Amino acid sequence: MSSINGRPPILQIENLVTRFYTPEGVVHAVNGVNITLHEGETLGVVGESGCGKSVTMLSTLQLIPQPPGKIENGRALFHNNDLLKMAPDEIRHVRGSQIGMVFQDPMTSLNPVLTIGQQVAEPLMIHLGMSKKEARERVVELLRLVGIPEAEKRLEEYPHQFSGGMRQRVMIAIALACNPQILIADEPTTALDVTIQAQIVELVKRLRDELGMAVIWITHDLGIVAGLAQRVLVMYAGFIIEEAPVKELYANPQHPYTLGLLASLPRLDSSGYRRLKAIPGTPPLLYREPVGCPFAPRCDYVVDKCKQNPPLMQVGEDHWVACWVDPHNGGRLR
């Protein structure tokens, strides 16, 4: 069993395949993804919109709508129990108490007609069997933990009375209510301004260190994971195309797509001004069965061998890439 710094895996996703059967055709959303998360680790999952990041995690927790979605293959082992084979009651218990999830838009995730106090208390009463009085005391603790001032007064307020950043803090409080072992954050800062984004990231880092939980942070922004994650997975067209420790990925990116993502980030350490680079072309249509390297139509280093889809190949310690060529060596084959 592999481990990081002696820590065993807490979640292992193996060969996950998810499809959506729509009137327009079959969407190949996730194509044989393998992910290992270790105890106490923060894993960043990065890629542009529609690459399969969120669908991978929603599939793991049986949260995709079925139909039109269908998990065609794979396992998701959480403490050696397969989440994909669990009955609805079993997986609901895991989702509520052992794996917490924070979604992208708190306004659509929170119920507008229930008070904040009721919504944070619900998992405590359902999963931990707390009385209303016990749950109320714990809710006040949780709201204080996530940095909401005057927590006792705000229990009786409704979501529309909170700002976007405060609503996201409430969502984090709900996800943490039962002390989960894993927190999955699905682009939780996308709808927030930059200052509030930084506060939410710092909050999650502090809570991770205090509570010792593992975190999966899904984002399209490589800048956010730089100071948050220990390891990064880069996804494209439903595939994992690069995996590395965060410092290694920034210092030595090996996939042309990762190079493109990093070149599109503004940097403060550059001497003078530097034009941001855009990745040419458009993301692939996932209605088509993937044939060959999915990034080939947009790649500057494409060769004949790219007609075959490359597997993940090891290029360094804990560094893997799905690319036949070495972009740092003139595009020669590895």
Short mmCIF file of C-alpha atoms in Angstrom, two decimals:
data_model
loop_
_atom_site.label_atom_id
_atom_site.label_comp_id
_atom_site.label_asym_id
_atom_site.label_seq_id
_atom_site.Cartn_x
_atom_site.Cartn_y
_atom_site.Cartn_z
CA MET A 1 0.00 0.00 0.00
CA SER A 2 1.45 3.35 -1.04
CA SER A 3 1.71 6.19 1.44
CA ILE A 4 2.92 9.78 1.74
CA ASN A 5 5.17 10.46 4.75
CA GLY A 6 3.92 7.20 6.22
CA ARG A 7 0.26 8.17 5.86
CA PRO A 8 -1.94 5.47 4.30
CA PRO A 9 -4.54 6.19 1.59
CA ILE A 10 -7.96 7.17 2.90
CA LEU A 11 -9.66 7.27 -0.55
CA GLN A 12 -8.70 5.35 -3.68
CA ILE A 13 -10.59 5.95 -6.93
CA GLU A 14 -9.75 3.29 -9.51
CA ASN A 15 -10.53 3.38 -13.24
CA LEU A 16 -13.64 5.56 -12.84
CA VAL A 17 -15.70 5.92 -16.04
CA THR A 18 -18.81 8.14 -16.13
CA ARG A 19 -21.05 8.79 -19.15
CA PHE A 20 -24.11 10.98 -19.70
CA TYR A 21 -26.71 9.67 -22.14
CA THR A 22 -28.37 12.77 -23.64
CA PRO A 23 -30.61 13.34 -26.71
CA GLU A 24 -27.59 14.91 -28.45
CA GLY A 25 -25.40 11.86 -27.82
CA VAL A 26 -23.21 10.19 -25.21
CA VAL A 27 -21.00 12.56 -23.19
CA HIS A 28 -17.71 10.88 -22.22
CA ALA A 29 -17.29 12.91 -19.03
CA VAL A 30 -14.77 10.79 -17.04
CA ASN A 31 -12.49 8.32 -18.81
CA GLY A 32 -10.70 5.87 -16.51
CA VAL A 33 -9.56 8.21 -13.72
CA ASN A 34 -7.34 6.96 -10.86
CA ILE A 35 -6.91 9.11 -7.72
CA THR A 36 -5.33 8.33 -4.35
CA LEU A 37 -5.89 10.64 -1.38
CA HIS A 38 -3.86 10.14 1.80
CA GLU A 39 -4.83 10.94 5.38
CA GLY A 40 -4.36 14.63 6.17
CA GLU A 41 -3.31 15.45 2.58
CA THR A 42 -4.58 18.37 0.49
CA LEU A 43 -4.99 17.40 -3.16
CA GLY A 44 -5.63 20.01 -5.85
CA VAL A 45 -7.63 18.93 -8.94
CA VAL A 46 -7.13 21.48 -11.72
CA GLY A 47 -8.46 21.96 -15.24
CA GLU A 48 -10.71 24.13 -17.37
CA SER A 49 -14.52 24.02 -17.20
CA GLY A 50 -15.98 20.76 -18.50
CA CYS A 51 -12.81 18.67 -18.03
CA GLY A 52 -14.46 16.24 -15.59
CA LYS A 53 -13.16 17.54 -12.22
CA SER A 54 -16.53 17.97 -10.54
CA VAL A 55 -18.15 14.96 -12.22
CA THR A 56 -15.34 12.74 -10.88
CA MET A 57 -16.08 13.75 -7.29
CA LEU A 58 -19.87 13.79 -7.71
CA SER A 59 -19.68 10.28 -9.21
CA THR A 60 -17.58 9.10 -6.25
CA LEU A 61 -20.35 10.20 -3.84
CA GLN A 62 -23.19 8.95 -6.11
CA LEU A 63 -24.39 12.54 -6.57
CA ILE A 64 -24.70 12.63 -10.36
CA PRO A 65 -28.29 12.43 -11.66
CA GLN A 66 -28.93 8.84 -12.84
CA PRO A 67 -30.26 9.03 -15.58
CA PRO A 68 -28.94 10.70 -17.68
CA GLY A 69 -25.65 9.97 -15.92
CA LYS A 70 -24.27 6.48 -15.50
CA ILE A 71 -21.15 5.24 -13.71
CA GLU A 72 -19.95 2.66 -16.23
CA ASN A 73 -16.91 1.36 -14.40
CA GLY A 74 -14.60 1.79 -11.43
CA ARG A 75 -14.29 1.60 -7.66
CA ALA A 76 -14.04 4.28 -4.98
CA LEU A 77 -12.57 2.69 -1.86
CA PHE A 78 -13.10 4.65 1.37
CA HIS A 79 -11.60 2.64 4.26
CA ASN A 80 -11.75 -0.34 1.86
CA ASN A 81 -15.53 0.05 1.37
CA ASP A 82 -16.62 0.76 -2.21
CA LEU A 83 -18.69 3.97 -2.22
CA LEU A 84 -20.04 3.13 -5.69
CA LYS A 85 -21.63 -0.11 -4.44
CA MET A 86 -23.27 1.35 -1.34
CA ALA A 87 -27.06 1.40 -0.94
CA PRO A 88 -28.69 4.89 -0.86
CA ASP A 89 -28.97 4.92 2.95
CA GLU A 90 -25.32 3.89 3.40
CA ILE A 91 -23.90 6.49 1.00
CA ARG A 92 -26.15 9.19 2.51
CA HIS A 93 -24.64 8.48 5.91
CA VAL A 94 -21.09 8.69 4.51
CA ARG A 95 -21.86 11.95 2.68
CA GLY A 96 -23.35 13.55 5.76
CA SER A 97 -20.86 12.52 8.41
CA GLN A 98 -17.58 11.18 6.99
CA ILE A 99 -17.10 13.08 3.73
CA GLY A 100 -18.20 16.72 3.63
CA MET A 101 -18.71 18.67 0.40
CA VAL A 102 -18.74 22.42 -0.25
CA PHE A 103 -20.33 23.41 -3.56
CA GLN A 104 -19.54 26.27 -5.91
CA ASP A 105 -22.59 28.50 -5.37
CA PRO A 106 -23.78 28.74 -1.74
CA MET A 107 -26.97 30.60 -2.70
CA THR A 108 -28.29 27.60 -4.65
CA SER A 109 -26.97 25.10 -2.09
CA LEU A 110 -28.68 26.69 0.92
CA ASN A 111 -32.45 26.43 1.40
CA PRO A 112 -33.86 30.00 1.20
CA VAL A 113 -36.83 29.28 3.50
CA LEU A 114 -34.92 27.68 6.40
CA THR A 115 -32.83 29.63 8.90
CA ILE A 116 -29.06 29.22 8.93
CA GLY A 117 -29.33 27.59 12.37
CA GLN A 118 -31.77 24.95 11.11
CA GLN A 119 -29.59 24.08 8.13
CA VAL A 120 -26.35 23.69 10.10
CA ALA A 121 -28.17 21.72 12.84
CA GLU A 122 -29.77 19.20 10.45
CA PRO A 123 -26.73 16.90 9.96
CA LEU A 124 -26.01 17.02 13.71
CA MET A 125 -29.48 15.76 14.58
CA ILE A 126 -29.66 13.21 11.73
CA HIS A 127 -26.15 11.70 11.93
CA LEU A 128 -25.09 12.32 15.53
CA GLY A 129 -28.52 12.05 17.17
CA MET A 130 -28.21 15.38 18.98
CA SER A 131 -31.21 17.04 20.62
CA LYS A 132 -32.29 20.49 19.40
CA LYS A 133 -30.59 22.15 22.39
CA GLU A 134 -27.31 20.23 21.89
CA ALA A 135 -27.38 20.93 18.15
CA ARG A 136 -27.97 24.65 18.72
CA GLU A 137 -24.93 24.88 21.03
CA ARG A 138 -22.79 23.03 18.49
CA VAL A 139 -24.05 25.26 15.63
CA VAL A 140 -22.91 28.36 17.53
CA GLU A 141 -19.46 26.72 17.97
CA LEU A 142 -19.29 25.87 14.27
CA LEU A 143 -20.28 29.35 13.11
CA ARG A 144 -17.62 30.84 15.37
CA LEU A 145 -15.10 28.27 14.07
CA VAL A 146 -15.64 29.46 10.47
CA GLY A 147 -15.38 33.11 11.46
CA ILE A 148 -18.99 34.33 11.50
CA PRO A 149 -19.33 37.17 14.04
CA GLU A 150 -22.23 37.36 16.52
CA ALA A 151 -22.98 33.69 15.81
CA GLU A 152 -25.84 33.38 18.32
CA LYS A 153 -27.75 36.32 16.82
CA ARG A 154 -27.31 35.08 13.26
CA LEU A 155 -28.76 31.61 13.90
CA GLU A 156 -32.28 32.89 13.18
CA GLU A 157 -31.35 34.69 9.96
CA TYR A 158 -31.93 33.41 6.42
CA PRO A 159 -29.40 32.93 3.57
CA HIS A 160 -30.41 36.16 1.79
CA GLN A 161 -29.33 38.12 4.89
CA PHE A 162 -25.71 36.89 4.48
CA SER A 163 -23.08 38.10 2.01
CA GLY A 164 -21.60 35.65 -0.53
CA GLY A 165 -18.48 35.09 1.57
CA MET A 166 -20.52 34.53 4.75
CA ARG A 167 -22.83 32.07 2.94
CA GLN A 168 -19.76 30.13 1.82
CA ARG A 169 -18.58 30.04 5.46
CA VAL A 170 -21.98 28.63 6.42
CA MET A 171 -21.57 25.91 3.75
CA ILE A 172 -18.16 25.04 5.21
CA ALA A 173 -19.73 24.88 8.70
CA ILE A 174 -22.38 22.44 7.40
CA ALA A 175 -19.70 20.31 5.71
CA LEU A 176 -17.64 20.22 8.93
CA ALA A 177 -20.58 19.66 11.31
CA CYS A 178 -19.89 15.95 11.87
CA ASN A 179 -16.06 16.19 11.84
CA PRO A 180 -15.57 14.53 8.42
CA GLN A 181 -12.36 12.78 7.50
CA ILE A 182 -12.44 14.28 3.98
CA LEU A 183 -13.59 17.72 2.83
CA ILE A 184 -14.29 18.09 -0.90
CA ALA A 185 -14.39 21.75 -1.99
CA ASP A 186 -15.81 22.18 -5.51
CA GLU A 187 -14.62 25.59 -6.75
CA PRO A 188 -15.86 27.21 -3.52
CA THR A 189 -14.35 30.63 -4.25
CA THR A 190 -15.35 31.09 -7.90
CA ALA A 191 -18.27 33.48 -7.24
CA LEU A 192 -16.37 35.54 -4.65
CA ASP A 193 -14.11 38.57 -4.98
CA VAL A 194 -10.35 38.15 -4.58
CA THR A 195 -10.16 39.34 -0.95
CA ILE A 196 -12.94 36.97 0.17
CA GLN A 197 -11.35 34.15 -1.89
CA ALA A 198 -8.13 34.55 0.10
CA GLN A 199 -10.05 34.51 3.40
CA ILE A 200 -11.87 31.27 2.47
CA VAL A 201 -8.60 29.60 1.40
CA GLU A 202 -6.93 30.62 4.67
CA LEU A 203 -9.96 29.39 6.61
CA VAL A 204 -9.82 25.94 4.97
CA LYS A 205 -6.05 25.71 5.59
CA ARG A 206 -6.53 26.57 9.27
CA LEU A 207 -9.38 24.12 9.73
CA ARG A 208 -7.45 21.38 7.89
CA ASP A 209 -4.50 21.83 10.26
CA GLU A 210 -6.68 22.03 13.38
CA LEU A 211 -8.96 19.11 12.53
CA GLY A 212 -6.46 16.90 10.65
CA MET A 213 -8.80 16.17 7.75
CA ALA A 214 -7.86 15.45 4.14
CA VAL A 215 -8.98 18.00 1.52
CA ILE A 216 -9.73 17.73 -2.20
CA TRP A 217 -9.83 21.22 -3.71
CA ILE A 218 -11.35 21.38 -7.21
CA THR A 219 -10.51 24.51 -9.19
CA HIS A 220 -9.63 25.93 -12.60
CA ASP A 221 -7.15 28.33 -10.95
CA LEU A 222 -3.60 27.05 -10.55
CA GLY A 223 -2.83 30.17 -8.52
CA ILE A 224 -5.09 29.07 -5.66
CA VAL A 225 -3.62 25.57 -5.26
CA ALA A 226 -0.05 26.91 -5.11
CA GLY A 227 -0.36 27.85 -1.46
CA LEU A 228 -2.93 25.25 -0.46
CA ALA A 229 -2.23 21.78 -1.91
CA GLN A 230 0.62 19.34 -1.40
CA ARG A 231 -0.09 17.47 -4.64
CA VAL A 232 -1.85 18.46 -7.87
CA LEU A 233 -3.73 16.50 -10.54
CA VAL A 234 -4.29 18.21 -13.90
CA MET A 235 -7.37 17.03 -15.84
CA TYR A 236 -8.27 17.46 -19.51
CA ALA A 237 -11.21 15.99 -21.44
CA GLY A 238 -12.04 13.51 -18.67
CA PHE A 239 -8.45 12.23 -18.28
CA ILE A 240 -5.75 12.90 -15.71
CA ILE A 241 -2.86 14.17 -17.82
CA GLU A 242 -0.33 15.15 -15.13
CA GLU A 243 0.20 14.44 -11.44
CA ALA A 244 2.98 15.83 -9.24
CA PRO A 245 3.80 17.45 -5.87
CA VAL A 246 2.79 21.10 -6.11
CA LYS A 247 6.32 22.57 -6.06
CA GLU A 248 7.51 20.08 -8.68
CA LEU A 249 4.56 20.87 -10.96
CA TYR A 250 5.27 24.61 -10.89
CA ALA A 251 9.03 24.21 -11.26
CA ASN A 252 9.00 21.46 -13.87
CA PRO A 253 5.65 21.11 -15.73
CA GLN A 254 5.83 18.27 -18.25
CA HIS A 255 2.55 18.35 -20.20
CA PRO A 256 2.03 21.02 -22.90
CA TYR A 257 -1.42 21.74 -21.42
CA THR A 258 0.04 22.34 -17.95
CA LEU A 259 2.66 24.62 -19.52
CA GLY A 260 -0.18 26.53 -21.18
CA LEU A 261 -2.11 26.87 -17.91
CA LEU A 262 0.96 28.21 -16.11
CA ALA A 263 1.78 30.63 -18.96
CA SER A 264 -1.72 32.08 -18.67
CA LEU A 265 -1.19 33.02 -14.99
CA PRO A 266 -0.14 36.59 -14.17
CA ARG A 267 3.15 36.61 -12.22
CA LEU A 268 4.62 39.19 -9.85
CA ASP A 269 8.17 37.82 -9.98
CA SER A 270 8.71 38.48 -13.71
CA SER A 271 11.08 41.28 -14.66
CA GLY A 272 8.98 43.85 -16.47
CA TYR A 273 5.66 43.16 -18.13
CA ARG A 274 4.91 39.85 -19.83
CA ARG A 275 1.99 39.16 -22.12
CA LEU A 276 -0.24 36.36 -20.86
CA LYS A 277 -0.41 33.45 -23.29
CA ALA A 278 -3.65 31.84 -24.37
CA ILE A 279 -3.95 28.16 -25.27
CA PRO A 280 -5.03 28.07 -28.93
CA GLY A 281 -8.12 26.21 -30.11
CA THR A 282 -11.11 25.03 -28.09
CA PRO A 283 -11.70 22.14 -25.66
CA PRO A 284 -12.76 18.89 -27.35
CA LEU A 285 -16.39 17.86 -27.77
CA LEU A 286 -16.94 15.11 -25.24
CA TYR A 287 -19.69 13.59 -27.41
CA ARG A 288 -16.94 11.88 -29.37
CA GLU A 289 -15.26 8.72 -28.14
CA PRO A 290 -11.70 9.78 -27.25
CA VAL A 291 -9.22 8.62 -29.90
CA GLY A 292 -5.57 9.51 -29.51
CA CYS A 293 -4.28 12.24 -27.20
CA PRO A 294 -7.22 14.54 -26.40
CA PHE A 295 -4.94 17.62 -26.35
CA ALA A 296 -3.33 16.90 -29.75
CA PRO A 297 -5.51 19.34 -31.79
CA ARG A 298 -4.32 22.24 -29.60
CA CYS A 299 -0.72 21.13 -29.03
CA ASP A 300 2.44 22.76 -30.45
CA TYR A 301 4.44 19.52 -30.09
CA VAL A 302 2.14 17.02 -31.82
CA VAL A 303 3.77 14.03 -33.55
CA ASP A 304 2.44 10.92 -35.31
CA LYS A 305 2.49 8.91 -32.10
CA CYS A 306 -0.09 11.29 -30.61
CA LYS A 307 -2.71 9.36 -32.59
CA GLN A 308 -2.45 6.91 -29.66
CA ASN A 309 -3.66 8.13 -26.27
CA PRO A 310 -0.62 8.05 -23.95
CA PRO A 311 -0.83 6.40 -20.51
CA LEU A 312 0.50 8.17 -17.41
CA MET A 313 4.28 7.71 -17.49
CA GLN A 314 6.65 8.37 -14.60
CA VAL A 315 9.07 11.23 -15.33
CA GLY A 316 10.38 11.89 -11.81
CA GLU A 317 9.80 11.04 -8.17
CA ASP A 318 6.00 11.10 -7.70
CA HIS A 319 5.70 12.92 -11.05
CA TRP A 320 3.58 11.37 -13.81
CA VAL A 321 2.52 12.69 -17.20
CA ALA A 322 0.38 11.43 -20.10
CA CYS A 323 2.43 12.78 -23.01
CA TRP A 324 4.64 11.06 -25.58
CA VAL A 325 6.97 14.05 -26.09
CA ASP A 326 9.20 16.15 -23.87
CA PRO A 327 8.29 19.83 -24.41
CA HIS A 328 11.56 20.90 -22.72
CA ASN A 329 13.61 18.90 -25.24
CA GLY A 330 12.30 20.33 -28.50
CA GLY A 331 9.28 18.02 -28.50
CA ARG A 332 11.36 14.84 -28.90
CA LEU A 333 9.80 11.54 -27.86
CA ARG A 334 10.40 10.56 -24.25
#
